[in-house]
Tab-separated table of C-alpha atoms in Angstrom:
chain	number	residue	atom	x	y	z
V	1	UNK	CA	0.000	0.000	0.000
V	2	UNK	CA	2.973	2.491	0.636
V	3	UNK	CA	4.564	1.630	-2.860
V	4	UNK	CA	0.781	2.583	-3.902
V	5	UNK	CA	0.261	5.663	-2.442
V	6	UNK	CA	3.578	6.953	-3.342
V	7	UNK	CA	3.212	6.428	-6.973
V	8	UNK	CA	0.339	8.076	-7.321
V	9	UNK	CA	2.283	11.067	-5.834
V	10	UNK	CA	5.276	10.722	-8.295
V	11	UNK	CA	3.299	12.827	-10.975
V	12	UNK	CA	2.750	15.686	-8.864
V	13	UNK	CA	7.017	16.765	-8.544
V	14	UNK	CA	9.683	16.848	-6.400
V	15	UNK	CA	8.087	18.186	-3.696
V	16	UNK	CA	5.052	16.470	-3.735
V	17	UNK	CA	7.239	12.876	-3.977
V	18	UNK	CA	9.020	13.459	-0.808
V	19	UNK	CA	6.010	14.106	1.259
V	20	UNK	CA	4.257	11.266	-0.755
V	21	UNK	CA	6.730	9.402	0.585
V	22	UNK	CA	7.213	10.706	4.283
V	23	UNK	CA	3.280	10.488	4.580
V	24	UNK	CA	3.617	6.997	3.270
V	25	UNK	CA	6.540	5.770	6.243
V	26	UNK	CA	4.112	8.038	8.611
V	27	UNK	CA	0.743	6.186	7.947
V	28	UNK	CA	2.479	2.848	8.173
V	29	UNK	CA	1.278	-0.544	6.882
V	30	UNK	CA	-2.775	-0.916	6.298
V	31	UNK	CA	-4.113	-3.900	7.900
V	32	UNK	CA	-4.262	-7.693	6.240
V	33	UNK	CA	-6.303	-7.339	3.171
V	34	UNK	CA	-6.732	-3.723	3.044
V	35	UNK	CA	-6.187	-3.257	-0.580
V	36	UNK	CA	-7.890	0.228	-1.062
V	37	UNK	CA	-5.465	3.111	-1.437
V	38	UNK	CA	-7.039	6.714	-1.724
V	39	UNK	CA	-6.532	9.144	-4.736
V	40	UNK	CA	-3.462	11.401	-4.129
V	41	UNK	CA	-5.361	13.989	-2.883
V	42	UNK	CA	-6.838	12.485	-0.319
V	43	UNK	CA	-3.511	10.187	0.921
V	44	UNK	CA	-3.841	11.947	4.528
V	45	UNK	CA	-6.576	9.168	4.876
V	46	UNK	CA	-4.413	6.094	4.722
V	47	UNK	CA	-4.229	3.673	7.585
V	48	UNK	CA	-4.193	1.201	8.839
V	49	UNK	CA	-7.003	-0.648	11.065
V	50	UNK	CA	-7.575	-0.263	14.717
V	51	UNK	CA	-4.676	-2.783	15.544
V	52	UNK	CA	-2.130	-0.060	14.672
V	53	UNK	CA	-4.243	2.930	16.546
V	54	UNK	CA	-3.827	0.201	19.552
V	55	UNK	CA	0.280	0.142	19.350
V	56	UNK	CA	0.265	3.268	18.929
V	57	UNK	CA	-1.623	3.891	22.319
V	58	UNK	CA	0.229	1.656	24.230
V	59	UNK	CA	3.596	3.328	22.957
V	60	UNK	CA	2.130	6.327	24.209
V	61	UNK	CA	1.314	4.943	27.519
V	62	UNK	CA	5.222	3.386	27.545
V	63	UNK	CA	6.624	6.983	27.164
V	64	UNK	CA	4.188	8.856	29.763
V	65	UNK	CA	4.872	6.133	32.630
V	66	UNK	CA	8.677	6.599	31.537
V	67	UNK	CA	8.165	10.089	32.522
V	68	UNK	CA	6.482	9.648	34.918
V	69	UNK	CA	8.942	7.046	36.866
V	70	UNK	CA	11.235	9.468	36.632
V	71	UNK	CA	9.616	13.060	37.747
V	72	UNK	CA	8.005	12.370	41.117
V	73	UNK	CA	5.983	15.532	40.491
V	74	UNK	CA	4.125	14.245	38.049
V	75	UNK	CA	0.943	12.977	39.618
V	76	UNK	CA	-1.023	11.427	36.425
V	77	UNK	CA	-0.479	10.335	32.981
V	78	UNK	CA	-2.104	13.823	31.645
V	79	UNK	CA	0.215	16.331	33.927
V	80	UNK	CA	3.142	14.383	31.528
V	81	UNK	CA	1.376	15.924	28.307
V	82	UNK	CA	1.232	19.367	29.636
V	83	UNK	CA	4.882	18.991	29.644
V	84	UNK	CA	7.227	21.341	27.335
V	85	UNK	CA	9.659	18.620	26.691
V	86	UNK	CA	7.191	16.188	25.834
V	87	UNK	CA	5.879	18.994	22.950
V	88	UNK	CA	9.094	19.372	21.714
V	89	UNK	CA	9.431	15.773	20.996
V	90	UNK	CA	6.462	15.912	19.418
V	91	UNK	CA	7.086	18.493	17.102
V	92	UNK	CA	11.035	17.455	16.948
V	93	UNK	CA	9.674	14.032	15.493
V	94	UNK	CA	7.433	15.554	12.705
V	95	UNK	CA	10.733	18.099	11.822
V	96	UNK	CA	12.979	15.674	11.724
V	97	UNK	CA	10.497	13.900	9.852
V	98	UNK	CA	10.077	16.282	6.951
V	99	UNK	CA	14.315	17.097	7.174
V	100	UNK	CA	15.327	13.400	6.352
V	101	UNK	CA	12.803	13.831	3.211
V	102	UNK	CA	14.582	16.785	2.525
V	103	UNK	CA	12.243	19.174	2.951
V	104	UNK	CA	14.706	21.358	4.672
V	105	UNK	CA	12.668	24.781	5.110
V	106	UNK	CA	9.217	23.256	6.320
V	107	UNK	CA	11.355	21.464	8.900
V	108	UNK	CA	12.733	24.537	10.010
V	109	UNK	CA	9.744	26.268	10.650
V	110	UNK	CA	8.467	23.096	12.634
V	111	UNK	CA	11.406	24.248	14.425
V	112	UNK	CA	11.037	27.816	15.022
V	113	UNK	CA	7.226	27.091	15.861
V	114	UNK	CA	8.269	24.590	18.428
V	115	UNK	CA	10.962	26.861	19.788
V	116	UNK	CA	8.558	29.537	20.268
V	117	UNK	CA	6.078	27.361	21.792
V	118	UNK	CA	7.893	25.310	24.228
V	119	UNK	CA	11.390	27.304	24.955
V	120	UNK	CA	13.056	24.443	23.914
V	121	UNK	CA	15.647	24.455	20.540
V	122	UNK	CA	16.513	20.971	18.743
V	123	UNK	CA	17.484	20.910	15.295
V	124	UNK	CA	15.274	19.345	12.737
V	125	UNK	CA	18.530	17.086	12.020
V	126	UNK	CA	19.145	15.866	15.960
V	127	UNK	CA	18.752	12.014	16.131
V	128	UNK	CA	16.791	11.130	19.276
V	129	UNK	CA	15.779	7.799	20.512
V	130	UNK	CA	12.934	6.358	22.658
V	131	UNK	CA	11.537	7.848	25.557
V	132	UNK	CA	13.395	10.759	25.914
V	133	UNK	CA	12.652	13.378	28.441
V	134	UNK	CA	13.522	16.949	28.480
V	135	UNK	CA	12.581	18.437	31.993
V	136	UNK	CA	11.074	22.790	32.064
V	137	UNK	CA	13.413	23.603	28.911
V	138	UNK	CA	15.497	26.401	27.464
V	139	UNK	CA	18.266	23.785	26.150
V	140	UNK	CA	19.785	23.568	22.783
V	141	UNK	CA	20.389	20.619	20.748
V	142	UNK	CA	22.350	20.902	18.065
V	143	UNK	CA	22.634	19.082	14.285
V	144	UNK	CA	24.280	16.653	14.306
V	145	UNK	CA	23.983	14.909	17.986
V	146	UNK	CA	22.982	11.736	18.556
V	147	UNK	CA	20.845	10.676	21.873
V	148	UNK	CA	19.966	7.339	22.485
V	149	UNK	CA	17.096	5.920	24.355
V	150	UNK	CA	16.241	6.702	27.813
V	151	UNK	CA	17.906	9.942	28.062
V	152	UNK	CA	16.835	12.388	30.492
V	153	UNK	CA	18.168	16.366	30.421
V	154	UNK	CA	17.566	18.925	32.613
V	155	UNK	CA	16.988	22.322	31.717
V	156	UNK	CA	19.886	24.789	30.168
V	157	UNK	CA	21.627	22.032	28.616
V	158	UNK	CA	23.609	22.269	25.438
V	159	UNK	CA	24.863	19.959	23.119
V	160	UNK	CA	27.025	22.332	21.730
V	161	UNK	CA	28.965	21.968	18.125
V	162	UNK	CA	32.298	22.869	17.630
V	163	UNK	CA	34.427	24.076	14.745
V	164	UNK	CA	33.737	22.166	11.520
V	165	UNK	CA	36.922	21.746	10.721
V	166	UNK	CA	37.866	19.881	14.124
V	167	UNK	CA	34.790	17.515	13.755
V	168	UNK	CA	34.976	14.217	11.551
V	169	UNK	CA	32.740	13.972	8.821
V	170	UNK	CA	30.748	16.578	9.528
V	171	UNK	CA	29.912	15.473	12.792
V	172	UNK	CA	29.868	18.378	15.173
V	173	UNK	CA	28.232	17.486	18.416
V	174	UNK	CA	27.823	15.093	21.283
V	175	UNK	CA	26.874	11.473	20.643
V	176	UNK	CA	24.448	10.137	24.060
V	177	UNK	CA	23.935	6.931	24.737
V	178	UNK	CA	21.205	5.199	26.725
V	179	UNK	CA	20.645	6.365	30.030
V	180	UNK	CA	22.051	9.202	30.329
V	181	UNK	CA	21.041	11.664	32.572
V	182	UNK	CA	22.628	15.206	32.115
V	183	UNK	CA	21.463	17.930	35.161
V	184	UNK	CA	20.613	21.419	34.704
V	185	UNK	CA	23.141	23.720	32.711
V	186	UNK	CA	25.474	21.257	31.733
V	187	UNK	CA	27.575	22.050	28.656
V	188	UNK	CA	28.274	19.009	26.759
V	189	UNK	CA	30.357	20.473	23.555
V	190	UNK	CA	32.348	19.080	21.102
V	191	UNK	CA	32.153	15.828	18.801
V	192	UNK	CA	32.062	13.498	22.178
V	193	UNK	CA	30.671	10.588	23.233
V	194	UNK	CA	28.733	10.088	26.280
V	195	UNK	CA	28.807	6.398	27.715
V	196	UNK	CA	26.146	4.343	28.409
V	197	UNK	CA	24.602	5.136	32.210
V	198	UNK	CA	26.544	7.957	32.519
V	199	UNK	CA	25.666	11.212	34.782
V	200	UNK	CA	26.798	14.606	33.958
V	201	UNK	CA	26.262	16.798	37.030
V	202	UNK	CA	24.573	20.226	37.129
V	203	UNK	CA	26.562	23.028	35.543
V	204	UNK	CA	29.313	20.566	34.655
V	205	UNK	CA	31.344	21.367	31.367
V	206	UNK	CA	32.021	18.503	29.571
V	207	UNK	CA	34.812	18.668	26.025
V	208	UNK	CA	36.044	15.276	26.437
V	209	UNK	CA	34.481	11.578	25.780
V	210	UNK	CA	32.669	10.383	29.389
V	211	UNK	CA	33.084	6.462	30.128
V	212	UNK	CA	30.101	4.351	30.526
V	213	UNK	CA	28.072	4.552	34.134
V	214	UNK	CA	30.796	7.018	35.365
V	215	UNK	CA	29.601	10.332	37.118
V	216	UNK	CA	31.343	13.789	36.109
V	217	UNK	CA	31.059	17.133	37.638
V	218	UNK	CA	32.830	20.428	37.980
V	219	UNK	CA	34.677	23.334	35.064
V	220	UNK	CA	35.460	21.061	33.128
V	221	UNK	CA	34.024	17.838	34.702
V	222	UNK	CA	36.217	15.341	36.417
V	223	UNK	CA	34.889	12.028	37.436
V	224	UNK	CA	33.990	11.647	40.908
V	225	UNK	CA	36.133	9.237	43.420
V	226	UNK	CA	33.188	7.044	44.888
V	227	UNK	CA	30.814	5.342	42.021
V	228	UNK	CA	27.775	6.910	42.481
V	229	UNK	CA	25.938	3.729	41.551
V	230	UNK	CA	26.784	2.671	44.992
V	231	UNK	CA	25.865	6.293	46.332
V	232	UNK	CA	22.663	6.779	44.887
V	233	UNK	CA	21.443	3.592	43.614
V	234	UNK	CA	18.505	3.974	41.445
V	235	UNK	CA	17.673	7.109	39.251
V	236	UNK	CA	19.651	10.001	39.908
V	237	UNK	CA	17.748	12.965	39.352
V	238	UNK	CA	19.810	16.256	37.665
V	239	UNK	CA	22.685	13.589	37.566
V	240	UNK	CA	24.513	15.271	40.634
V	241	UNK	CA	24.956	13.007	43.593
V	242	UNK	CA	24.515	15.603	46.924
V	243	UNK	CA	27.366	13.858	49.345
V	244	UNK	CA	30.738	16.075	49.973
V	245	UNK	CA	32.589	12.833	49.141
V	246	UNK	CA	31.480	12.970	45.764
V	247	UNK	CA	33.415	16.061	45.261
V	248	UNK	CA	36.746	15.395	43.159
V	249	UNK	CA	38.698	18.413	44.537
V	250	UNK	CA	37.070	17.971	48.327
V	251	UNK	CA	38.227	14.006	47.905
V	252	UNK	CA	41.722	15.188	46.897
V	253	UNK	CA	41.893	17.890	49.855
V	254	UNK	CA	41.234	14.883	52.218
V	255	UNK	CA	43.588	12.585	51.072
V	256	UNK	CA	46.208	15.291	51.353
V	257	UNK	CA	44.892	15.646	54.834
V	258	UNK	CA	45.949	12.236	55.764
V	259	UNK	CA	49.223	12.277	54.235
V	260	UNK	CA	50.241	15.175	55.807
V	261	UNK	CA	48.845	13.693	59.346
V	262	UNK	CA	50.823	10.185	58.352
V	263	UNK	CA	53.667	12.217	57.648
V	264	UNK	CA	53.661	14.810	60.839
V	265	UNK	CA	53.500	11.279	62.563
V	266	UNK	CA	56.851	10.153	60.814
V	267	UNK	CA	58.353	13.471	61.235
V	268	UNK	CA	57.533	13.031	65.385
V	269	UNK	CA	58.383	9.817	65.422
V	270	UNK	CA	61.980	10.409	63.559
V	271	UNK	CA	62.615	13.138	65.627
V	272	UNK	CA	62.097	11.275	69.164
V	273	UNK	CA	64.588	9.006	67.628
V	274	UNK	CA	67.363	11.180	67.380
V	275	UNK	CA	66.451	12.766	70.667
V	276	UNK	CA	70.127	12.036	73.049
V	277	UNK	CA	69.036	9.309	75.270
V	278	UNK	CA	69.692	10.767	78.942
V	279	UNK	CA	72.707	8.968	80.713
V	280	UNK	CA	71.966	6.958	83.826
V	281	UNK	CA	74.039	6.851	86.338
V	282	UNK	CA	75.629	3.955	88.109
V	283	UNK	CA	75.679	3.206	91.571
């Protein structure tokens, strides 16, 4: 039915084919037997039978109880779709919908409306995975990142681009992998990659590749001493574990703490030794 609908677009040009087509990926597959195909002009009206309405409810319900397992204020399924983030998925999906069928310009005024409406900036070109959450707003995502599934990010994050000359291929900005949480105004710039489980602490600026499940915070981020999976089993929320221990520099200032104590004991110690023993006097 797809190969049908789009060849009866093919006659009406260029721009008519890729949408032909786009609507034709969109609508997906009609049910078993459904032969009947619609004239061109009325191709909105393919689809498929109630079985696909019925996936496509429960992948809704997936993504709102993702959501919702990780924002405790959410108090219902609904509060989740009053959510900025979760319109600027929305819209991101139909943008980057119309940009991979080159239809560069209506993608980017999906994208302007949806900045304007939700405070929220990804590029019609951004590759995002499933359930991805994007908590208040006012981030940036640029081109060409790549986010995996999972991924939650806090508000006044950027995955920032660099030079195009440093990047390879054209490839600009972060790559995030699955499960990533990044907390609020984190910087994450550069052609890096994020590892899988990783945390990216609030206000953390991150230029180099992060290893899988590891915790970074701080200008620029270091990774913390104590695994935070340990810490703060479970979902972390803003990715910044709360603990003084889990400070880098604060760790470091410790151990040099005991050192110095060890070695004020040595020094003590040393110096009692070379102390003249008194001389005792026979009888």
């Amino acid at each position: 039915m797809e190969r049908r609908c789009f060849a009866e677009a093919v006659s009406l040009g260029k721009w008519q084919i890729n949408l032909g087509r786009l609507l034709a990926i969109y609508l997906r597959r009609p049910a078993a037997g459904q032969t009947h195909c619609p004239s061109s002009a009325g191709i909105l009206n393919c689809r498929g039978n109630g079985k696909g309405m019925s996936r496509l409810q429960s992948g809704l319900i997936a993504y709102l109880d993702s959501v919702k397992s990780r924002y405790p204020a959410v108090r219902s399924r609904w509060d989740v779709l009053f959510y900025p983030g979760v319109w600027a998925l929305g819209l991101h999906r139909f943008a980057h919908w119309l940009w991979e069928g080159r239809l560069y310009l209506l993608a980017r005024l999906v994208n302007h409306f949806s900045r304007f409406l939700t405070a929220i900036d990804i590029h019609p070109g951004a590759k995002i995975g499933e359930r991805f959450f994007l908590d208040h707003g006012f981030s940036v995502i640029g081109e060409s990142a790549e986010i995996g599934d999972d991924v939650t990010i806090y508000q006044h994050v950027t995955l920032g681009g660099t030079n195009p000359t440093t990047g390879v291929g054209g490839k600009r900005h972060p790559t995030i992998r699955s499960g990533v949480v990044i907390g609020s105004g984190a910087q994450v710039l550069g052609p890096i990659e994020v590892g899988e489980g990783a945390k990216i602490g609030a206000n953390s600026v991150v230029t180099k590749d992060v290893a899988p499940r590891s915790t970074m915070v701080g200008t620029p981020a270091k990774a913390v001493p104590v695994e935070a999976v340990h810490y703060s089993p479970g979902f972390m929320p803003y990715g910044t574990p709360c603990g003084e221990d889990m400070d880098p520099v604060r760790a470091k200032i410790s151990e040099l703490q005991e050192e110095l104590e060890l070695l004020t004991i040595e020094v003590k110690m040393l110096k009692a030794a070379r102390q003249p023993q008194p001389k005792v006097k026979s009888a």
